[in-house]
CSV table of C-alpha atoms in Angstrom, one decimal:
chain,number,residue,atom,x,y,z
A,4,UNK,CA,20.7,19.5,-60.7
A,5,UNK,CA,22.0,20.0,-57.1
A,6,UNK,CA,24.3,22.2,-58.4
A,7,UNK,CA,21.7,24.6,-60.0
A,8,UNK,CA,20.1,23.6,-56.7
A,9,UNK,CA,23.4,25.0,-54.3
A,10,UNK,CA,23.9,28.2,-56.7
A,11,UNK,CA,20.1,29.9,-56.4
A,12,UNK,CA,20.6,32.9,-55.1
A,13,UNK,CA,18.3,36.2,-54.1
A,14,UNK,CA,18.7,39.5,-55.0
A,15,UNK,CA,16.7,42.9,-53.6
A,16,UNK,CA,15.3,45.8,-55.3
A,17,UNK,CA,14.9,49.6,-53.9
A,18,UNK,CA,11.7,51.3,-54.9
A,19,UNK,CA,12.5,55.1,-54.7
A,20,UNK,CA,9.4,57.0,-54.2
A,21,UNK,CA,9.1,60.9,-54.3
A,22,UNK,CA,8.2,63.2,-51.1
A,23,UNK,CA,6.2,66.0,-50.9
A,24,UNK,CA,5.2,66.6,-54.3
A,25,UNK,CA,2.1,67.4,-53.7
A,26,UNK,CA,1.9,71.3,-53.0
A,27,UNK,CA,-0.5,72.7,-51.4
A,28,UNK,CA,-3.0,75.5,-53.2
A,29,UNK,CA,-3.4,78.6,-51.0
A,30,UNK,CA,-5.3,81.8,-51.7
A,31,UNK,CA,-3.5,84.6,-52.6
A,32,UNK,CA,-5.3,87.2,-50.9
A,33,UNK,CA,-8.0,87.2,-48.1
A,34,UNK,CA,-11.4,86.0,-49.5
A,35,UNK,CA,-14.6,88.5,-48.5
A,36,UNK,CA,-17.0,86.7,-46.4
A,37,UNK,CA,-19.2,85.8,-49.1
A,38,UNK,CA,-17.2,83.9,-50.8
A,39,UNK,CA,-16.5,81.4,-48.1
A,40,UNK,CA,-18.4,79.1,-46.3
A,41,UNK,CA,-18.0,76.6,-43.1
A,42,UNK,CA,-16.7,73.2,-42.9
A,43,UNK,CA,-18.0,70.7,-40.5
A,44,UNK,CA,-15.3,67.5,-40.6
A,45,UNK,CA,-16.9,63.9,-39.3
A,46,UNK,CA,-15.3,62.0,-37.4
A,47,UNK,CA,-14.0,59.5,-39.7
A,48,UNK,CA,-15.2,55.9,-40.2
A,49,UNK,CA,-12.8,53.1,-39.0
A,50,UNK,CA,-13.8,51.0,-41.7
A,51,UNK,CA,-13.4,48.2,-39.3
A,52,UNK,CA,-16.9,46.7,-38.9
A,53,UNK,CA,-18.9,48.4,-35.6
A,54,UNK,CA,-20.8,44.9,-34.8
A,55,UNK,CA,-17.5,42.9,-34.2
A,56,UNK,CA,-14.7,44.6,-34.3
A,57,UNK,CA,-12.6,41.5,-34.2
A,58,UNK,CA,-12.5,41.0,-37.4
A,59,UNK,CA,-9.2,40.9,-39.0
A,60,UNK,CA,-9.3,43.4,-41.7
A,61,UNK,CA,-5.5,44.0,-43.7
A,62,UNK,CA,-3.2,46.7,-42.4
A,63,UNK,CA,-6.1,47.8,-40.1
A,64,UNK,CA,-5.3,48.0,-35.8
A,65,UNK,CA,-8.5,48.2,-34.2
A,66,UNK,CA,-7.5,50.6,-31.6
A,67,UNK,CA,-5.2,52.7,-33.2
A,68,UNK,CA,-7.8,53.2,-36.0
A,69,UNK,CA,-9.9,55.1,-32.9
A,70,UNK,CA,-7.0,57.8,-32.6
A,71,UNK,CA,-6.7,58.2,-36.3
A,72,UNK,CA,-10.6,58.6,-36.6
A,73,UNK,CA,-10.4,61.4,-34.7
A,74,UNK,CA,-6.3,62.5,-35.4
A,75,UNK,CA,-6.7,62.2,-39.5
A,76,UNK,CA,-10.3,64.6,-39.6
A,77,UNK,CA,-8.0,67.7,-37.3
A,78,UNK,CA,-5.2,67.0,-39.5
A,79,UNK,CA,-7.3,67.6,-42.4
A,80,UNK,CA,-8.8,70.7,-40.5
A,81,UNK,CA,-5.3,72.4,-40.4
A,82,UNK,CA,-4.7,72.0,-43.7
A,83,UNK,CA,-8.0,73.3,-45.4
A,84,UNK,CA,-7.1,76.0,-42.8
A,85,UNK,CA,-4.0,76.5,-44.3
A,86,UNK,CA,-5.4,77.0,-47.8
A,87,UNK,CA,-7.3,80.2,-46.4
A,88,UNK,CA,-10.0,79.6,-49.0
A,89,UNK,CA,-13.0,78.5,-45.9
A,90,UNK,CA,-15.0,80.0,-43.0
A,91,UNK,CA,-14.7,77.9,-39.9
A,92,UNK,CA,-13.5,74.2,-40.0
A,93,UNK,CA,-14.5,72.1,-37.5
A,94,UNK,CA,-14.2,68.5,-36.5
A,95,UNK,CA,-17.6,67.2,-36.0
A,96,UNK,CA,-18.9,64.0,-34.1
A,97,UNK,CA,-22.0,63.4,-36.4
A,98,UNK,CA,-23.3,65.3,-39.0
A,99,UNK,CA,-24.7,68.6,-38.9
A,100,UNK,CA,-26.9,70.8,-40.8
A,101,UNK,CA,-25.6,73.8,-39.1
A,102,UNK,CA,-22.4,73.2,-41.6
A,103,UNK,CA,-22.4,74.5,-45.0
A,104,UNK,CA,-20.1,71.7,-46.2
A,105,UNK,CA,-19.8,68.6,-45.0
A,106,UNK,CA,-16.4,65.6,-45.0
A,107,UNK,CA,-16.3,62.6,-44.5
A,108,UNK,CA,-13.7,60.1,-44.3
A,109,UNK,CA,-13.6,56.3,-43.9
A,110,UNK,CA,-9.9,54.9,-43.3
A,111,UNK,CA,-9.3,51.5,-45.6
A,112,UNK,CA,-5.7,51.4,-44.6
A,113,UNK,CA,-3.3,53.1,-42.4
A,114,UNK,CA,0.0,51.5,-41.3
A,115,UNK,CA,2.7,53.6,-40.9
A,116,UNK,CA,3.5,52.0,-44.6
A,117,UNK,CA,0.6,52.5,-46.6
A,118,UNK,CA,-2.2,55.0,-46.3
A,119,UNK,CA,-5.9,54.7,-48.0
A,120,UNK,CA,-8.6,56.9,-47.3
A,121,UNK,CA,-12.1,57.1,-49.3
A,122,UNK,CA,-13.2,61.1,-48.7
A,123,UNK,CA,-16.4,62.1,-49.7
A,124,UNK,CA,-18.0,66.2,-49.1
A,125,UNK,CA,-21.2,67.4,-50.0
A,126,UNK,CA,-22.6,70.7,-49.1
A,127,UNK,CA,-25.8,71.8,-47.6
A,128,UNK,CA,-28.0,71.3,-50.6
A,129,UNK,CA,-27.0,68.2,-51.2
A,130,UNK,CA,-24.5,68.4,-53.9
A,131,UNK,CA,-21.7,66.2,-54.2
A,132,UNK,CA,-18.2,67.5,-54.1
A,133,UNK,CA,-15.9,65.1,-53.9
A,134,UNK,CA,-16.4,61.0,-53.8
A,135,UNK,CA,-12.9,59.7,-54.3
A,136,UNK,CA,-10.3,57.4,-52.7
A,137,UNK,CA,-6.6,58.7,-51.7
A,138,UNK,CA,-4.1,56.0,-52.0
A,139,UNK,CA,-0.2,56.4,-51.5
A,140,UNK,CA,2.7,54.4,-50.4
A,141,UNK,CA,4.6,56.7,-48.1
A,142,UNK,CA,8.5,56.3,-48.3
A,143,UNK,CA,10.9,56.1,-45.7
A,144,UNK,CA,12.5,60.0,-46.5
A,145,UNK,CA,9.1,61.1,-45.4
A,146,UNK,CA,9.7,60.1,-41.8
A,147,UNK,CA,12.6,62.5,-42.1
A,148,UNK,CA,12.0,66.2,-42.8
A,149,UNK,CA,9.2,68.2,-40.4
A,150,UNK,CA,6.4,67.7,-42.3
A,151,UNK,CA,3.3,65.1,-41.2
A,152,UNK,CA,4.3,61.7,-43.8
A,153,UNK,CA,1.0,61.8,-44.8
A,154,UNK,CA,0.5,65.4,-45.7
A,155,UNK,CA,1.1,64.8,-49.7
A,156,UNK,CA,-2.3,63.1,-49.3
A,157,UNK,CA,-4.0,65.5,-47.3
A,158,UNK,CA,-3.0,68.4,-49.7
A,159,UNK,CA,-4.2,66.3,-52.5
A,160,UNK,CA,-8.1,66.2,-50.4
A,161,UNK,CA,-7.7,69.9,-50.2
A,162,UNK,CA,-6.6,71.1,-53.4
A,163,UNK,CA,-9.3,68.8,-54.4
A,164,UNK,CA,-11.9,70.5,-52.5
A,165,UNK,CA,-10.7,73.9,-53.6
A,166,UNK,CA,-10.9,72.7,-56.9
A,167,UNK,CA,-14.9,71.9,-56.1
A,168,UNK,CA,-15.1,75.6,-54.4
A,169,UNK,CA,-14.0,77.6,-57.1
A,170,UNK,CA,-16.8,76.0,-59.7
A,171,UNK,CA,-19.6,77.9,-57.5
A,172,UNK,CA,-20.3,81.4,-58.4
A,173,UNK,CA,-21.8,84.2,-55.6
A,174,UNK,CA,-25.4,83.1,-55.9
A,175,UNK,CA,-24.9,79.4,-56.1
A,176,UNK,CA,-22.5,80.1,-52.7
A,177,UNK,CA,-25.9,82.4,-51.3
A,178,UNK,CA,-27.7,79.3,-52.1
A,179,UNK,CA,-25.7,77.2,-50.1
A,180,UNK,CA,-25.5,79.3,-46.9
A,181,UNK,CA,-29.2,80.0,-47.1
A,182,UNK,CA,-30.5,76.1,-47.4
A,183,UNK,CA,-27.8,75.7,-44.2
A,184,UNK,CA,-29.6,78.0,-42.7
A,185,UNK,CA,-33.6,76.7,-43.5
A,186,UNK,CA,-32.3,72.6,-43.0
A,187,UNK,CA,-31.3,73.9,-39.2
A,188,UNK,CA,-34.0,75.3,-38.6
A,189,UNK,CA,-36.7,72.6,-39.8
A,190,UNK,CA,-34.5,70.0,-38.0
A,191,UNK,CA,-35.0,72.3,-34.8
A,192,UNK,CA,-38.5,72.5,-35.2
A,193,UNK,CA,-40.4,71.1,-38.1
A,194,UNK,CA,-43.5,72.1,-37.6
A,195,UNK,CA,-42.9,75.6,-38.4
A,196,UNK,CA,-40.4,75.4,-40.9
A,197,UNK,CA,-40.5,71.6,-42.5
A,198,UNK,CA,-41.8,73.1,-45.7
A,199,UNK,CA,-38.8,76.0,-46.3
A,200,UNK,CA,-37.0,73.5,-48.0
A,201,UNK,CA,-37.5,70.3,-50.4
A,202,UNK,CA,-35.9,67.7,-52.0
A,203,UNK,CA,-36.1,67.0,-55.6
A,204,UNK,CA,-36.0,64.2,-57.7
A,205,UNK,CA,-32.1,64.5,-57.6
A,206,UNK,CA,-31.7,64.4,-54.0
A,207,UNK,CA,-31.2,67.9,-53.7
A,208,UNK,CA,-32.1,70.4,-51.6
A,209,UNK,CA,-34.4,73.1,-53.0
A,210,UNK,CA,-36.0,76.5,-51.3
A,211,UNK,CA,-39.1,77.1,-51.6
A,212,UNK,CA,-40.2,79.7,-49.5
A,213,UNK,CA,-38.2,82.2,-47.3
A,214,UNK,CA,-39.1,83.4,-44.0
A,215,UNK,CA,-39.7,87.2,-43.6
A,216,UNK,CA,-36.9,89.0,-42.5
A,217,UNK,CA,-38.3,89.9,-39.2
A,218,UNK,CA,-39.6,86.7,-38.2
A,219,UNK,CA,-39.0,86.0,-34.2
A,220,UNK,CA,-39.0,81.9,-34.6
A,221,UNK,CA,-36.3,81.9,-37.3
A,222,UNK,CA,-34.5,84.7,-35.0
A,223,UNK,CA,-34.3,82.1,-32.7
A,224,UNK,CA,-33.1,79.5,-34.6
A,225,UNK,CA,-30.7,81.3,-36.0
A,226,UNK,CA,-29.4,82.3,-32.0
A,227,UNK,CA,-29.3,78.5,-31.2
A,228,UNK,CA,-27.6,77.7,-34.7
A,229,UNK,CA,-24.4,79.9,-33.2
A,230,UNK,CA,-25.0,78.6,-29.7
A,231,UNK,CA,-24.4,75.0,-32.1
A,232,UNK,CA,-21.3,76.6,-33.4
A,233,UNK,CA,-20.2,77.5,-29.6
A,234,UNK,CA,-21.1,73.6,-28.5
A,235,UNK,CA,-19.1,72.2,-31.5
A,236,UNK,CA,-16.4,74.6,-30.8
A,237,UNK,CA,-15.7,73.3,-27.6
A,238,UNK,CA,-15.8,69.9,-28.9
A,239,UNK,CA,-13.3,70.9,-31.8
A,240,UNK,CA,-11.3,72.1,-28.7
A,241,UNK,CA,-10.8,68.5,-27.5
A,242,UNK,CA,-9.7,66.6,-30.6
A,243,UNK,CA,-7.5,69.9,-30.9
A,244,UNK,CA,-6.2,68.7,-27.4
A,245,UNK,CA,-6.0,65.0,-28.4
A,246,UNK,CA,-4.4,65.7,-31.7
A,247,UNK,CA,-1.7,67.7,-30.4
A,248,UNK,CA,-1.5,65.1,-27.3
A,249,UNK,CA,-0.7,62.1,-29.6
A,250,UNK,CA,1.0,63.7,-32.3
A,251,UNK,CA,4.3,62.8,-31.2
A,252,UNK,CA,3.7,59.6,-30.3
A,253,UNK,CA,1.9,59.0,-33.0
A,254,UNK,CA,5.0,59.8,-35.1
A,255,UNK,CA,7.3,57.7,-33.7
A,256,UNK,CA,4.8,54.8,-33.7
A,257,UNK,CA,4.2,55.7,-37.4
A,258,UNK,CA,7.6,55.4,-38.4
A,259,UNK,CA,8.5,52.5,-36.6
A,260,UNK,CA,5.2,50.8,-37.8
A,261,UNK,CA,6.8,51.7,-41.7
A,262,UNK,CA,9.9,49.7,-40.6
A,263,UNK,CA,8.1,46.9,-39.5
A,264,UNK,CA,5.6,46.6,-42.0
A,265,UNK,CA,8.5,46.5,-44.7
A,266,UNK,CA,10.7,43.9,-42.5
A,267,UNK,CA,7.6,42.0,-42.6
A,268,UNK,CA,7.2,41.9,-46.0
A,269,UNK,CA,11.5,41.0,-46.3
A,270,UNK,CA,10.7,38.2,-43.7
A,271,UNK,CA,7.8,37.0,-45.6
A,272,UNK,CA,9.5,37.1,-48.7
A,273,UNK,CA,13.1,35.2,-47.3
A,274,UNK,CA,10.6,32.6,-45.3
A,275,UNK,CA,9.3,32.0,-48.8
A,276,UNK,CA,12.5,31.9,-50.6
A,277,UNK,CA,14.2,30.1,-47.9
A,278,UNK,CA,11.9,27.3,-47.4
A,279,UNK,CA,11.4,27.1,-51.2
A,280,UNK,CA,15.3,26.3,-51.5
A,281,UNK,CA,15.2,23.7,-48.7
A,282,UNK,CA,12.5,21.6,-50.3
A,283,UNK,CA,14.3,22.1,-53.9
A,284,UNK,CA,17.6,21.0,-52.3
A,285,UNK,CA,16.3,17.9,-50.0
A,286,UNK,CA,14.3,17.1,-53.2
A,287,UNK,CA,17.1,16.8,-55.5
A,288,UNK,CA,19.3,15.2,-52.9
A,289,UNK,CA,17.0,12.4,-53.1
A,290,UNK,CA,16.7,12.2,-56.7
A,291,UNK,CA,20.7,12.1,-57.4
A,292,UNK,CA,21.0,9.3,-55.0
A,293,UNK,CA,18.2,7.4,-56.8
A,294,UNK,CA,19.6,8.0,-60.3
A,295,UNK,CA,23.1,7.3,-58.9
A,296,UNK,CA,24.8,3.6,-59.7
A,297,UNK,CA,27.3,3.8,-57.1
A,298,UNK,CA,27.2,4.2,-53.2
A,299,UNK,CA,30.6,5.6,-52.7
A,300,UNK,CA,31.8,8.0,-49.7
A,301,UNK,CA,31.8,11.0,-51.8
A,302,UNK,CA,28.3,10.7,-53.4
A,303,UNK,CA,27.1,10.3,-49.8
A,304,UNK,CA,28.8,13.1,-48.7
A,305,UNK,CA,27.0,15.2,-51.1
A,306,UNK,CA,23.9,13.7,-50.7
A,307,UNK,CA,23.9,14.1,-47.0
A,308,UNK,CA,24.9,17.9,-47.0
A,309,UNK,CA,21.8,18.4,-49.3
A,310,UNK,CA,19.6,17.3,-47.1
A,311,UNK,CA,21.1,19.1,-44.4
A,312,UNK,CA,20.9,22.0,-46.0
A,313,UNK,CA,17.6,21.7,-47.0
A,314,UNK,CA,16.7,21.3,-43.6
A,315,UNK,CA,18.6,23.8,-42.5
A,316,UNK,CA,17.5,26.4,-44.8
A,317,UNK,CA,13.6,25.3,-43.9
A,318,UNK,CA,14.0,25.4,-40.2
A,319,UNK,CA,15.7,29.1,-41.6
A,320,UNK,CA,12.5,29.8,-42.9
A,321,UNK,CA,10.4,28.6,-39.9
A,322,UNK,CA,12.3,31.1,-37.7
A,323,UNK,CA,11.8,34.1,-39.9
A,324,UNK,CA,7.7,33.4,-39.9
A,325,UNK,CA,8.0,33.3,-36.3
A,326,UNK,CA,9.8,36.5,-36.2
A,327,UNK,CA,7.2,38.3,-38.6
A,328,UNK,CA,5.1,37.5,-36.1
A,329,UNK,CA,6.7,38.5,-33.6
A,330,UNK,CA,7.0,41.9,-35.4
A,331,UNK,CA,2.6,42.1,-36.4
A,332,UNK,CA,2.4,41.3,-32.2
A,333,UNK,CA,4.2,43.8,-31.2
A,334,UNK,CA,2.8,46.6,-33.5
A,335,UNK,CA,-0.4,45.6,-32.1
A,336,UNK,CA,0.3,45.8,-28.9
A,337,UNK,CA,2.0,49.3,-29.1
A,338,UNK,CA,-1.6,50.4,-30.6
A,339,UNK,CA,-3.1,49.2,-27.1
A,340,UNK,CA,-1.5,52.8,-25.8
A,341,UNK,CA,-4.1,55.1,-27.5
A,342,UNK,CA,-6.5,55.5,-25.2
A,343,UNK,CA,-8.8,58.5,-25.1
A,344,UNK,CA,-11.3,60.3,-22.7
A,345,UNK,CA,-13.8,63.0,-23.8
A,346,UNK,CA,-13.6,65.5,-21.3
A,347,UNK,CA,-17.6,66.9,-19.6
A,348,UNK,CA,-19.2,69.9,-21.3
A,349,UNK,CA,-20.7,71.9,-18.5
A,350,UNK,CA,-23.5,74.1,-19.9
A,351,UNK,CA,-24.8,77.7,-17.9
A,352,UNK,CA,-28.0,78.9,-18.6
A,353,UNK,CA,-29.2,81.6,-15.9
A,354,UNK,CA,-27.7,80.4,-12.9
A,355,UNK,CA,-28.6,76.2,-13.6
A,356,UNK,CA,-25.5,74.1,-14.8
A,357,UNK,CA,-26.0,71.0,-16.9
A,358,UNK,CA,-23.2,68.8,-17.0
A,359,UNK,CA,-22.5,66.4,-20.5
A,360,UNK,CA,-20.9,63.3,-20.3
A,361,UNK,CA,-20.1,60.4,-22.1
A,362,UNK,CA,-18.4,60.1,-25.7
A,363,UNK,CA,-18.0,62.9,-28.2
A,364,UNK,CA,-20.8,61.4,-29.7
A,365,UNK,CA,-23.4,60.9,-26.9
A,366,UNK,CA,-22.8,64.3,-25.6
A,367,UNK,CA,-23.5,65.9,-29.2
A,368,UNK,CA,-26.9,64.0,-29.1
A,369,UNK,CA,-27.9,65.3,-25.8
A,370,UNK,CA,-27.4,68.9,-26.6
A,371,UNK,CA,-29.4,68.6,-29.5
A,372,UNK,CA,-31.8,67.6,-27.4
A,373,UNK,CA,-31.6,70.1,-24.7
A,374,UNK,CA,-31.4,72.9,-27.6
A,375,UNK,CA,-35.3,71.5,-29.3
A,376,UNK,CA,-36.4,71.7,-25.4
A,377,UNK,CA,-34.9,75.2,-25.4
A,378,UNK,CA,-36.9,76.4,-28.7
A,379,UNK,CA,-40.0,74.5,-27.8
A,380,UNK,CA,-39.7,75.8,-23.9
A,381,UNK,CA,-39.8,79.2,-25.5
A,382,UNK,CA,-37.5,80.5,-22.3
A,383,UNK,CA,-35.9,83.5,-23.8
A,384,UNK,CA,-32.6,82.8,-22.5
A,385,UNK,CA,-30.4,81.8,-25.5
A,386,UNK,CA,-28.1,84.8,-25.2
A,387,UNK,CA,-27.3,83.4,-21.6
A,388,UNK,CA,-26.1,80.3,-22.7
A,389,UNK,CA,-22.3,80.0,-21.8
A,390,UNK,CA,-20.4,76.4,-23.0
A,391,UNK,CA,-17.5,75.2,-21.5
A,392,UNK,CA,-15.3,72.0,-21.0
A,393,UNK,CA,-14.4,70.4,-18.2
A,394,UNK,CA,-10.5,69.8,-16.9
A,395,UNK,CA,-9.3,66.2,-17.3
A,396,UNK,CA,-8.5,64.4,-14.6
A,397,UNK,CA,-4.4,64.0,-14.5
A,398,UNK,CA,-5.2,60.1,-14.5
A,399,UNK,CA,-7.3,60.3,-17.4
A,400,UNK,CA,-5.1,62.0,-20.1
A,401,UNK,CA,-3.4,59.5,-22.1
A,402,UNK,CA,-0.1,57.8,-22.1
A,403,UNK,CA,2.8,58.3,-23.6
A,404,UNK,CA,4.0,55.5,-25.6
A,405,UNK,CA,7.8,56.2,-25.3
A,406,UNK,CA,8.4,53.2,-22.9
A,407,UNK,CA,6.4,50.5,-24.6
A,408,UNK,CA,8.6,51.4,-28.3
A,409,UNK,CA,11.2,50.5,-26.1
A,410,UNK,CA,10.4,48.0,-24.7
A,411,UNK,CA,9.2,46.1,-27.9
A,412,UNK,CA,12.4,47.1,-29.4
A,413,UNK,CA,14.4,45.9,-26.9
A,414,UNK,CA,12.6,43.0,-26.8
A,415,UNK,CA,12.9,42.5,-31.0
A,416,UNK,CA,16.9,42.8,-30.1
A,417,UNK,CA,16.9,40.0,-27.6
A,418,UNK,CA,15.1,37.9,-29.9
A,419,UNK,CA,17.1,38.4,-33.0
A,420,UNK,CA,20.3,37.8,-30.4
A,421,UNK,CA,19.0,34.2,-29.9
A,422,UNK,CA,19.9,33.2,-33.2
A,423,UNK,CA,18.4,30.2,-35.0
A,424,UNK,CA,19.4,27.8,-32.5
A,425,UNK,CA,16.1,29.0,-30.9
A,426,UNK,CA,14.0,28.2,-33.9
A,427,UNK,CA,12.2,24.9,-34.2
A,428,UNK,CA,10.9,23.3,-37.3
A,429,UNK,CA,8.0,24.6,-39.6
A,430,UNK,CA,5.0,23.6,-37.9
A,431,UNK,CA,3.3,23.5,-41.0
A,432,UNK,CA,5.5,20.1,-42.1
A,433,UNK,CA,5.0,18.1,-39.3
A,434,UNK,CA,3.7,15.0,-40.1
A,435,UNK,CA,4.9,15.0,-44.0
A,436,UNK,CA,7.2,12.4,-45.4
């Protein structure tokens, strides 16, 4: 037995996973007007829970997942972009009826290693596009050529998408435009417009009357729809800003996260195997010596250096826990670097500025509000509206994360150069006999 016991062994296995083989599906000539329409991209969701975000959800780094809410919905704009088959595509805060089409996202996993994203899009009447999850392992030759590691999935999302597009004729596109259009303006003002469009038993949106093509109120809301498209520009602007701001950084910390999610899993694995060897050995050491007749030198000997090295290989075990998590520490501290601010929107209407603060989110609400004061104030002024953002403060723009990689790796190389003299027993044997 402690021979079979001294001769286990381990042996690894390579998964080879294919890059890029996901193409993406472009249009092959320029599409008329008609037959596009506008994307509006929300923010995604987290999927880490909003009323305590301290719950420990797999392969999820709270605020890390705050940059890639806002870094995976731009890097999803590019790419429909890319396909030339859309209008304007814009990264929204909240949804908005003033979009044609609408995505959202909600991030189940994202580490570098693995990436998991639930997409769902539905267009201005209501209809469902897409309603699908995206799930891919992303090798380690990713990390290497010039493309993002994740685009395979984000071509899939589009090509998806495009799929949806093309199974709309002209009118059924009309349609969609058109209820955009009536939805805007009942959410600007009801009272006159509430009853342009229903909602069947489906859930979808139905038009039942139009306005008359002259019509001075629906003039109106159509001026303040573009001045929506203006305000949600200039928000686009600033994840454009941030997006391009992290990218880098966000690369490296991808790519190191990769590694250390897979020398996480090695560790986990060896602790296993490890400790499993040491109990197997120290076990068997005790049953030869109960089984044996004879207390000579030699059978000692044996006996003795299976314990030890049952010991040995468990306190082996021990250390590599500690270093996986050492390893999960150290990625989650890196995340601590993404930090964000949303730059002011200052807003110009006839000489009177009116300055926007607060998240991305807050400052969407309170120009929705200012623009149903504007229709109801019946002012007159809407051309005069001019939107623009504010600088950021030098202090305020966000770090880069070059030093703390370093650091942590530098740190992981002092701690692997301590060796296993360092490492204490298993904390989860103390007190067994």
């Amino acid at each position: 037995m402690l021979a079979g016991v001294l001769l286990v062994s381990g042996c690894a296995t390579q998964q080879v996973t294919r890059v890029n083989t996901t193409p993406l599906e472009q249009a092959s000539e320029l599409r008329p007007d008609e037959a596009l329409l506008d994307v509006g991209i929300v923010v995604f969701d987290t999927g880490i829970p909003a009323d305590d975000p301290t719950v420990d959800v797999p392969g999820a780094f709270p605020r890390l997942r705050e940059a890639e809410a806002r870094f995976f919905p731009y890097h999803l704009k590019d790419t429909l972009q890319d396909t030339g088959y859309w209008g304007a595509v814009r990264v929204v805060p909240a949804p908005s009826n003033s979009s044609e089409l609408l995505v959202y996202g909600q991030i189940n996993q994202s580490d570098g290693d693995m990436l998991d994203l639930h997409i769902r899009a539905q267009d201005a009447t209501g209809r469902e596009w897409l309603n699908r999850r995206y799930r891919e392992r992303i090798a380690a030759a990713a990390y290497r050529g010039s493309a993002d590691p994740y685009q395979d999935v984000f071509n899939q999302i589009a090509n998806d998408l495009v799929t949806a597009l093309r199974g709309l004729d002209q009118a059924e596109l009309a349609r969609v435009r058109q209820v955009a259009k009536l939805r805007f303006a009942a959410e600007l003002t009801p009272e006159a417009f509430g009853d342009y469009v229903v909602q069947n038993r489906r859930g979808l949106y139905e038009i039942r009357r139009l306005p008359a093509e002259d019509d001075p109120m629906m003039r109106r809301a159509v001026q303040i729809r573009q001045r929506e498209h203006m305000f949600i520009d200039t928000l686009d602007s600033y994840y454009g800003n941030f997006y391009h701001e992290v990218s880098e950084d966000y690369d490296r910390w991808r790519q190191f996260a990769r590694d250390e999610a897979e020398a996480v899993r090695e560790l986990r694995s060896s602790a296993r195997w490890r400790t499993g060897l040491g109990i197997a050995a120290i076990v068997g050491a005790v049953v030869m010596d109960s089984n044996s007749s004879s207390r000579g030198y030699g059978q000692r000997v044996l006996r003795d250096v299976a314990v030890y090295g049952g010991i040995e290989a468990i306190r082996s075990g021990a250390q590599k826990r500690r270093e996986a998590a050492f390893h999960e520490a150290a990625m989650q501290e890196v995340t601590e670097a993404f930090q964000g601010a949303v730059r002011p929107i200052l807003i110009d209407m006839q000489g009177e500025t009116v300055r926007l603060t607060g998240s991305a989110e807050a400052q969407y609400a309170e120009w929705q509000r200012l623009m149903r004061e504007i229709y109801a104030a019946e002012t007159g002024f809407i051309d005069d509206i001019e939107i623009y953002s504010e600088a950021l403060p030098e202090s305020e723009r966000l770090p880069s994360l070059e030093p703390i990689l370093l650091e942590e790796l530098n740190g992981a190389s002092s701690r692997q150069d301590d060796g296993p003299a360092a490492a204490d027993a298993d904390p989860s044997l103390a007190g067994s006999g």
